[in-house]
Coordinates of C-alpha atoms in Angstrom, one line a residue:
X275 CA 27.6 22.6 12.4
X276 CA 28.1 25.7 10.2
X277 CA 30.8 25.2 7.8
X278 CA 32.3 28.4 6.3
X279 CA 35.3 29.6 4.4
X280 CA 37.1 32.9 3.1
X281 CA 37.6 32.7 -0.7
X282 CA 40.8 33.9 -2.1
X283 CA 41.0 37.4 -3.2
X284 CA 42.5 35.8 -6.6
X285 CA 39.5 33.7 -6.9
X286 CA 38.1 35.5 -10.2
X287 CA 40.6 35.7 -13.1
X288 CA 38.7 36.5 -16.2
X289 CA 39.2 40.2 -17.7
X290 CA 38.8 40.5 -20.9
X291 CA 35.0 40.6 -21.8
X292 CA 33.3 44.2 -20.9
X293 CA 30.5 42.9 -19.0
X294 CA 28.5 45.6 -16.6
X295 CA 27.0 45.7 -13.6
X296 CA 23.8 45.3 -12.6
X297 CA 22.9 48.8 -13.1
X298 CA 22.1 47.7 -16.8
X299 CA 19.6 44.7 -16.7
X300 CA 20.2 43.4 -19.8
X301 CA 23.9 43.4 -20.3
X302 CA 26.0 41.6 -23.8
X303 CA 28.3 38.7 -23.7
X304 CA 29.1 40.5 -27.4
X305 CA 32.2 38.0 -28.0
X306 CA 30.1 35.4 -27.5
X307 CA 26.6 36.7 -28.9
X308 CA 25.0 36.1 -25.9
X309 CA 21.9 37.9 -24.3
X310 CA 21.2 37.8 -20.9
X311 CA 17.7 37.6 -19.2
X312 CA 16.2 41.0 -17.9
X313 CA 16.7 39.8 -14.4
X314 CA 20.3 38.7 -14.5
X315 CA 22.3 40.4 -12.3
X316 CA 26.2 40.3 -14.1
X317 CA 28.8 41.6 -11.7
X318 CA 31.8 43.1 -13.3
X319 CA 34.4 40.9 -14.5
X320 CA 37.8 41.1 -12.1
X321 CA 36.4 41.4 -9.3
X322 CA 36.3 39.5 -5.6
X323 CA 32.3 40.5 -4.7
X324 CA 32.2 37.4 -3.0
X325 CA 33.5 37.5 1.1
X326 CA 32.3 33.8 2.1
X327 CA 30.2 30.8 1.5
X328 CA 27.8 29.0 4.1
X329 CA 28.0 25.6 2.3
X330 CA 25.6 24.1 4.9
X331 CA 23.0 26.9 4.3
X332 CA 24.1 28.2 0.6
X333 CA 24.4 31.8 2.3
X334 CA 26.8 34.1 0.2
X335 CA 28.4 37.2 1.2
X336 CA 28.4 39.9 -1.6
X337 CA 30.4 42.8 -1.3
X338 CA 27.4 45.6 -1.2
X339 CA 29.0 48.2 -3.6
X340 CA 29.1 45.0 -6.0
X341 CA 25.7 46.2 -6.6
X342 CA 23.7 49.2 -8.0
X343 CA 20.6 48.1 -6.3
X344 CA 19.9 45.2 -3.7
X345 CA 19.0 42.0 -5.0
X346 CA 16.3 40.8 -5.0
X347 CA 14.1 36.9 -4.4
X348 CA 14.1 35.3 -8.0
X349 CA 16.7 37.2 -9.8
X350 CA 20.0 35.3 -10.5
X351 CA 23.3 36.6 -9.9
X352 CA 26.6 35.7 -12.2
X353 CA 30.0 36.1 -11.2
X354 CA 31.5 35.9 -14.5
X355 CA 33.5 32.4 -14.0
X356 CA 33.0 31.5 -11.1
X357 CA 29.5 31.6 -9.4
X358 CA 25.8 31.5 -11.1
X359 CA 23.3 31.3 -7.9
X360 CA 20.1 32.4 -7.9
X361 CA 18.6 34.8 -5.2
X362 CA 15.9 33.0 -2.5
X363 CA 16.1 36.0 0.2
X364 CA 18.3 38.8 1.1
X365 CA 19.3 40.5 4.9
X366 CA 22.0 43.1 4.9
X367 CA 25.5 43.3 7.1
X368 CA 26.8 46.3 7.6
X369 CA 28.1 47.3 3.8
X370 CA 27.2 43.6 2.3
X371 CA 24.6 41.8 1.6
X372 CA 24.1 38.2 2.8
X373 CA 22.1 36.2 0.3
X374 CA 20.2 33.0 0.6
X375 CA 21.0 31.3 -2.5
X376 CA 19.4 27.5 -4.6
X377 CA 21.1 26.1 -7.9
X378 CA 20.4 28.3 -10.6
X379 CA 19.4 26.9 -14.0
X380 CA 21.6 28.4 -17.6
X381 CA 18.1 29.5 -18.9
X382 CA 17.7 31.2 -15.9
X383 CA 20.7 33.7 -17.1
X384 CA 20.6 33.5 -20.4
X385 CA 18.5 34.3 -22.9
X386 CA 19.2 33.5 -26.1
X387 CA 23.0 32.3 -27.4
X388 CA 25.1 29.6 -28.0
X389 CA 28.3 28.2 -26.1
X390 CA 30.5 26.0 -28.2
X391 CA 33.5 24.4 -27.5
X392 CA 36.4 21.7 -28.5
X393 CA 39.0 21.5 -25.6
X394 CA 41.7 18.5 -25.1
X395 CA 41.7 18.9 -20.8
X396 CA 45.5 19.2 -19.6
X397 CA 46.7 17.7 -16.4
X398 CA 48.4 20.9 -15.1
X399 CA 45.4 22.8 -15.3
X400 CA 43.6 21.4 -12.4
X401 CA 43.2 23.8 -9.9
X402 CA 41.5 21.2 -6.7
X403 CA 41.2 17.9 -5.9
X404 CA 37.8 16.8 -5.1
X405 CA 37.3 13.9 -2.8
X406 CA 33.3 12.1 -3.1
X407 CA 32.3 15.2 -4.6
X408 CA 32.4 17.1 -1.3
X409 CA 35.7 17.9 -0.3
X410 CA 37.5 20.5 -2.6
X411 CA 41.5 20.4 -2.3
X412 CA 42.8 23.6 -4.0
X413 CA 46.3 22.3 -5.9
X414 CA 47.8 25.5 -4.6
X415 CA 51.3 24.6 -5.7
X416 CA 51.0 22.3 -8.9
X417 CA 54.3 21.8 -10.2
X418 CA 53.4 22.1 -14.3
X419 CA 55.5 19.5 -15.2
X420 CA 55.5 17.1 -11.9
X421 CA 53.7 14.3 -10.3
X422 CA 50.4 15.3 -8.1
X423 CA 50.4 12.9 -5.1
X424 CA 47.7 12.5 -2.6
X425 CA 48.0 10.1 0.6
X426 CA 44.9 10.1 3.4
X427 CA 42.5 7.5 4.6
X428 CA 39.1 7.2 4.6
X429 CA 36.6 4.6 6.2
X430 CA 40.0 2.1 7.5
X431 CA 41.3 2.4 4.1
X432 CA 44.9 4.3 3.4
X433 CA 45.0 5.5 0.1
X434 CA 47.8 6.7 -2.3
X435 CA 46.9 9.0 -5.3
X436 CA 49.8 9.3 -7.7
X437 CA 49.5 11.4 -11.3
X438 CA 52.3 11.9 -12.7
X439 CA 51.5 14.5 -16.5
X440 CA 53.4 13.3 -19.8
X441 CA 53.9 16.1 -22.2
X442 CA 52.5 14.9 -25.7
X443 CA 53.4 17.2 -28.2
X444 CA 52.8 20.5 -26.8
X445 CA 49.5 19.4 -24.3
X446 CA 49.7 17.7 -21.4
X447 CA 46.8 15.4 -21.9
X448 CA 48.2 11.9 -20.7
X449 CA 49.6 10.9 -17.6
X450 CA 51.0 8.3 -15.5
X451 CA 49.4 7.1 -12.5
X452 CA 48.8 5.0 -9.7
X453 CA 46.2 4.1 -7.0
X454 CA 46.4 2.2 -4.2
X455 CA 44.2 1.0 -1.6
X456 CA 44.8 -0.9 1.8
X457 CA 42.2 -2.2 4.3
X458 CA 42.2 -4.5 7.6
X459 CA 38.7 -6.6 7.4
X460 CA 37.6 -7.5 10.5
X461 CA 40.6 -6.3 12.1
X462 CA 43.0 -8.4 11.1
X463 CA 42.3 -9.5 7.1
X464 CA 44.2 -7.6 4.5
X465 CA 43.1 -6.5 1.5
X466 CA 44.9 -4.6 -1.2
X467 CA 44.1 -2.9 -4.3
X468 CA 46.4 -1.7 -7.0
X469 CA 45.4 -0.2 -10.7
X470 CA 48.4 1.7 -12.4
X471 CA 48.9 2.7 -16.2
X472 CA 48.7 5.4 -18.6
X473 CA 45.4 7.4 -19.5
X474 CA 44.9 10.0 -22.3
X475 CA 42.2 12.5 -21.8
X476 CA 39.7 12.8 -24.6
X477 CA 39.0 16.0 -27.1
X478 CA 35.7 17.3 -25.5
X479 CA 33.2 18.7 -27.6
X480 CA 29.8 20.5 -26.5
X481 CA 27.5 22.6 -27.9
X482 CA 25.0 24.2 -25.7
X483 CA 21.6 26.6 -27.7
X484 CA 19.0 28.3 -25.7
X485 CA 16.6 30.5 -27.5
X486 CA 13.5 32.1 -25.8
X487 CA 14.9 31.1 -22.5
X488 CA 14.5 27.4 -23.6
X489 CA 17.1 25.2 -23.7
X490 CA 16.9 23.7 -27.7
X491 CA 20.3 21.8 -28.7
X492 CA 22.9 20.4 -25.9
X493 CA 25.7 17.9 -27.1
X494 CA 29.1 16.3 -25.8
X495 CA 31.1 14.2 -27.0
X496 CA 34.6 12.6 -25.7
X497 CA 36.9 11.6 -28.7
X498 CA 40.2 9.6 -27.8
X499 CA 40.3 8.7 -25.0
X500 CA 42.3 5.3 -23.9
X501 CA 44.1 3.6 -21.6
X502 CA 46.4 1.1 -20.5
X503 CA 46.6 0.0 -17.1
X504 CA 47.2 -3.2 -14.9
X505 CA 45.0 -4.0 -12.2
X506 CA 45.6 -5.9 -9.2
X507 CA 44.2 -7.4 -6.0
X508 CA 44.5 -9.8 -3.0
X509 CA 42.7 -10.5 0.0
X510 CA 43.4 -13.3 2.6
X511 CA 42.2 -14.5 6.0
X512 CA 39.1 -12.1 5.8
X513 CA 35.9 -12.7 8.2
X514 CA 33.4 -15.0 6.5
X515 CA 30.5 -13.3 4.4
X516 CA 30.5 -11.0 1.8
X517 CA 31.8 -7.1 1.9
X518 CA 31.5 -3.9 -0.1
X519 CA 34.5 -1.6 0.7
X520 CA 33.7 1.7 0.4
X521 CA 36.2 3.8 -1.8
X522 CA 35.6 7.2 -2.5
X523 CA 35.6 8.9 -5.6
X524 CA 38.4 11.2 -6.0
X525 CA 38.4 14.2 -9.2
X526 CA 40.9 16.3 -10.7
X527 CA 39.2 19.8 -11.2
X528 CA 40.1 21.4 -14.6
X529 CA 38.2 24.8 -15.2
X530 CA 37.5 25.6 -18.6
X531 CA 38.5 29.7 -18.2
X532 CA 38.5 30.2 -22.0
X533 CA 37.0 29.4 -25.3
X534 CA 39.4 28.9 -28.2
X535 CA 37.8 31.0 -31.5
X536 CA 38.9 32.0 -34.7
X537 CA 40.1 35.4 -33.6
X538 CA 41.5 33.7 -30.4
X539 CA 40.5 32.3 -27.1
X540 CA 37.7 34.2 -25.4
X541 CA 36.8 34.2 -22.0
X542 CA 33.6 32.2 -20.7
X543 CA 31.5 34.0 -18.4
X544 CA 29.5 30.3 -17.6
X545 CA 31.2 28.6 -14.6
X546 CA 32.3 25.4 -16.3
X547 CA 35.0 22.9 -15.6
X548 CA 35.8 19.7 -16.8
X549 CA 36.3 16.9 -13.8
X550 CA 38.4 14.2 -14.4
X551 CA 37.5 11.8 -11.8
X552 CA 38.2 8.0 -10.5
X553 CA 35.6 5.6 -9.1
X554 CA 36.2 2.0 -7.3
X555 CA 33.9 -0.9 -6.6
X556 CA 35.3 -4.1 -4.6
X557 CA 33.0 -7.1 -3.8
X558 CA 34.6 -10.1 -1.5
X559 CA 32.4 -13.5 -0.8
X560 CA 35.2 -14.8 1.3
X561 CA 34.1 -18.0 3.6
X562 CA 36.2 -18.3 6.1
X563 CA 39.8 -17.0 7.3
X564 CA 41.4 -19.3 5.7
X565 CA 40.5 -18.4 2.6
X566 CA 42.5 -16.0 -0.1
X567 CA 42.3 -15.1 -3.0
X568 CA 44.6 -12.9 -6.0
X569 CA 44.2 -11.8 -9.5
X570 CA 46.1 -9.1 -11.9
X571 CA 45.5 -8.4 -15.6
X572 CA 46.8 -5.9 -18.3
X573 CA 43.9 -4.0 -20.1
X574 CA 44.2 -1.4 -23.0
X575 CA 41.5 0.5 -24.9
X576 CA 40.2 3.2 -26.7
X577 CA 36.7 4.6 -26.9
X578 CA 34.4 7.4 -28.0
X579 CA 31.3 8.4 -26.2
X580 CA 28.9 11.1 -25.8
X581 CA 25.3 12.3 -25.7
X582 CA 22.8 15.1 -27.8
X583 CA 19.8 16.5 -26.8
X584 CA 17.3 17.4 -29.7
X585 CA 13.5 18.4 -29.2
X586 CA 12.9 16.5 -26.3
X587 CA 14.9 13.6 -26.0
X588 CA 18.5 12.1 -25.5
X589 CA 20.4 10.2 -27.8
X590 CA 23.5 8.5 -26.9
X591 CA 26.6 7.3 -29.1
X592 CA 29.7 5.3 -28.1
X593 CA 32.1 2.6 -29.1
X594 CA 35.5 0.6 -28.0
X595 CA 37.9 1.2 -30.7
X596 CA 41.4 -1.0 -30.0
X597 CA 41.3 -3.6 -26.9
X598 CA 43.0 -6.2 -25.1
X599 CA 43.2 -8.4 -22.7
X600 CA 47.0 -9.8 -21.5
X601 CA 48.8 -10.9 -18.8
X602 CA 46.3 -12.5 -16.9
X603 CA 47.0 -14.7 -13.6
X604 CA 44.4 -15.6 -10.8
X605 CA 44.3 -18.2 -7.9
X606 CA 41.7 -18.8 -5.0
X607 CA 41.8 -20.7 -2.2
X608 CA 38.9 -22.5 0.5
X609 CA 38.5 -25.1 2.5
X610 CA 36.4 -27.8 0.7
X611 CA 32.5 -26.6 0.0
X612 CA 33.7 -23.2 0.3
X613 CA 33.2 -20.8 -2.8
X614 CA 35.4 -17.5 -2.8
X615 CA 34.7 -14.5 -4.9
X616 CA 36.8 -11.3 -4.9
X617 CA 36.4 -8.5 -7.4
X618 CA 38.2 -5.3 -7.9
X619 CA 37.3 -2.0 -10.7
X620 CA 38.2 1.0 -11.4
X621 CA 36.2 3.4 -13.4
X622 CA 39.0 5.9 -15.4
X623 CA 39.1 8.5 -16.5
X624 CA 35.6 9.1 -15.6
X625 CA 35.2 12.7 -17.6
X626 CA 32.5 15.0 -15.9
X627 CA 31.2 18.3 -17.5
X628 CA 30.5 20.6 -14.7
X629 CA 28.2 23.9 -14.7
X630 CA 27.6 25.9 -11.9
X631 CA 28.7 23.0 -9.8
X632 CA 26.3 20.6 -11.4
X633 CA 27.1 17.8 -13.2
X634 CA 25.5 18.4 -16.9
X635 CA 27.0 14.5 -17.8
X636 CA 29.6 11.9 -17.3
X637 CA 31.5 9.0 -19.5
X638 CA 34.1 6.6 -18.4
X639 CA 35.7 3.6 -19.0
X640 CA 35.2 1.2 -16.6
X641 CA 37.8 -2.3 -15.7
X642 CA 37.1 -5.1 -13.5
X643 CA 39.0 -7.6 -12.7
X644 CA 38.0 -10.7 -10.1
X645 CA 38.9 -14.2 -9.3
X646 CA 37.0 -17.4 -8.1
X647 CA 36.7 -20.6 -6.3
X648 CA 33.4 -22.5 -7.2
X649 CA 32.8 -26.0 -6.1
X650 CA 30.5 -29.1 -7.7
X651 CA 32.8 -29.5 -9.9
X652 CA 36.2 -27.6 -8.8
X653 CA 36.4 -24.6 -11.1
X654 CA 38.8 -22.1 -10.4
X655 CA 37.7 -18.7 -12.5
X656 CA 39.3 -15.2 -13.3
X657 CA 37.7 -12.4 -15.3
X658 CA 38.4 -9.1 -16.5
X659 CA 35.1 -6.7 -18.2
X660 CA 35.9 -3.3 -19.6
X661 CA 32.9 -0.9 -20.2
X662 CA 32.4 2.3 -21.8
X663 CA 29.5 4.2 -19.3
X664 CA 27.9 7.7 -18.8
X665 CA 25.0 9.3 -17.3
X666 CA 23.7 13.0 -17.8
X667 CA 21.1 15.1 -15.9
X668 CA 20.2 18.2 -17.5
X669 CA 18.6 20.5 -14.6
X670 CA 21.4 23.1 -14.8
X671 CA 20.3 23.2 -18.7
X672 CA 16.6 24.0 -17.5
X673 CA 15.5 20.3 -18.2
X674 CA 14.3 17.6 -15.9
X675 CA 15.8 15.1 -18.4
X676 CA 18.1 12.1 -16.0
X677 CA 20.0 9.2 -16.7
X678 CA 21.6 7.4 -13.8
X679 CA 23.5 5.2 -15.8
X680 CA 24.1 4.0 -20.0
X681 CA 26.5 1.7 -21.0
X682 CA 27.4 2.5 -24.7
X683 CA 30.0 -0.7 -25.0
X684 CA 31.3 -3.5 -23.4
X685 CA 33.3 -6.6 -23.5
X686 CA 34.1 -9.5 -21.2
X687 CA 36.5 -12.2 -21.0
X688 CA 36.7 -15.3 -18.8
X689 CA 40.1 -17.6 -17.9
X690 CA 39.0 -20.9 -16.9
X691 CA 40.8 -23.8 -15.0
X692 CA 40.7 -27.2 -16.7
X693 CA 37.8 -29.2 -15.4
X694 CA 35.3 -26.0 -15.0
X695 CA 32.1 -26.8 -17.0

């Protein structure tokens, strides 16, 4: 099915770097010191060339007189903020030009320059809501000092989204919140969810340097950030086995529009935002539907994490500064024989750094929580874990460098029934 939208005509709001159109094939990013390759195509800055996306097909409509010249197979085309595609194949429409597009790499536009950066994301700068990194919510009415709340269900499970920004000093960089999650199992087995706290987003650092059209230096780094949250769970009368509920990842989209500077912010003509996203994981082992099982705990942290590329290779740093563990209570229940396992985390705030609409990396801080019934001897069993994970995959950089998954810290502790070996 062809899947198509019309893009707001306020969709591009940078205006302040004189960037030309393609009738010069070499244009300046002068604030930034940037040069372009020969066969990026820069479209002028405060403009709308783009009429509608294909997202099935990656088909763009371009404006024709957005152009000096039609575009041609290879080149790439940047809208200053908001779009870097590069061209596969071109057909005209009447006075536009519908373009074929694939992912376009940063070396692919640039050719030599640096993009450095230190921003502290605020809450009530998010401009979507992005739901398993396919479904883009525009925040079209974000109160700058209210709660964002989000209600739907997805897969049998009714969720409720709750952010609610603190003003800290003079930034908006912590917030309230609360998720929940409901689900029937098997049609008539309930299980809930519940993590709620207080989150401050990190200072995020990066530093990107291509020279020759190769990609030489790239680091970030998340400074600060912690949380304090309680997490909760209970599940009762479920159908026997074991089962993974699916929870979608939900993100807060935060573009980065500007770059702060000596002589003041200026404008970034890379498409870049920072996502600050949530992740669940739930595992039950429930035997029977008799059996049940609860657990809640209190958590705090603070961490640092990050990543640099140098020569050819990734290095990763991270730590967990401050941490606790308080407040915790967990029961379980089975008939005799039975063992019961239920676990419950959250990964939050999981901080993305997004170019182009490809994720460059990720950190987070991850908290599970779980309760168990084990028998031979009776041992009843609740733990909490808090981790400090990222992952990066520098493609959009013009490397085929990947990491699924690093974990830069982690601790673990366990609350044990008297008797349990």
């Amino acid at each position: 099915m062809k899947k198509s939208f019309k893009l707001l005509a306020s969709a591009i709001v940078l205006s302040v770097i004189a960037c030309n159109k393609s009738n010069d094939p070499n244009p300046q990013a002068n604030a930034l010191n940037i040069e372009y390759q020969s066969d990026a195509i820069v479209l002028e800055e405060g403009s709308n060339p783009v009429i509608a996306i294909d997202t099935a097909s990656q088909v763009y409509t371009f404006q024709g007189d957005a152009f000096s010249k039609e575009p041609e197979a290879g080149e790439t085309i940047l809208v200053p903020g908001e779009y870097m595609r590069k061209v596969v194949s071109v057909s005209k429409s009447g006075g536009n030009y519908e373009i074929k597009t694939a992912d376009a790499a940063l070396t692919d536009v640039i050719k030599d320059g640096e993009l450095n950066w230190e921003i502290t994301p605020e809450w009530d700068q998010a401009s979507a809501i992005v739901i398993d990194g396919q479904y883009e919510v525009p925040i079209a009415n974000l109160r700058r000092r209210g709660p964002i709340e989000v209600q739907y269900s997805s897969g049998g499970i009714d969720h409720l989204i709750q952010i609610e920004p603190q003003l800290e000093g003079d930034k908006i960089n912590a917030c309230k919140f609360t998720f929940k999650m409901a689900k029937k199992v098997g049609g008539s087995a309930t299980a809930a969810f519940t993590a709620e706290g207080t989150v401050k987003l990190p200072t995020q650092q990066t530093q990107i340097g291509i020279s020759s059209g190769e990609l030489k230096t790239f680091k970030s780094e998340n400074k600060g950030i912690t949380a304090d949250l309680k997490l909760s769970l209970s599940a009762a009368g479920t159908k026997s086995g074991s089962h993974s509920l699916k929870l979608p990842g939900v993100a807060l989209k935060i573009p980065i529009r500007f770059i702060p500077t000596p002589s003041g912010p200026v404008p970034l003509p890379i498409p870049v935002s920072i996502d600050i996203g949530i992740q669940f994981v739930t595992q039950l082992t429930m035997p029977d539907v008799n059996s049940s099982a609860t657990a809640s705990s209190n958590i705090a942290l603070s961490a640092d994490a990050g990543f640099e590329y140098k020569g050819s290779s990734v290095s990763t740093s991270g730590s967990i500064g401050n941490d606790k563990f308080t407040d915790g209570t967990f029961d379980s229940g089975a008939f005799i024989g039975s063992p019961v396992d239920i676990q419950f985390g959250v990964a939050f705030p999981r901080v993305g750094l997004n170019i182009a609409g490809q994720e460059v990396a990720y950190i987070h801080t991850g908290f599970t929580t779980g309760s168990s019934l084990q028998w031979g001897p009776v041992c009843k069993k609740g733990y909490v874990k808090m981790v400090v994970e990222g992952g990066y995959e520098l493609k959009v950089l013009g490397q085929t460098l990947a990491a699924q998954k690093e974990t830069f810290a982690e601790r673990n502790k366990e609350v044990k029934q008297d008797g349990c070996p």
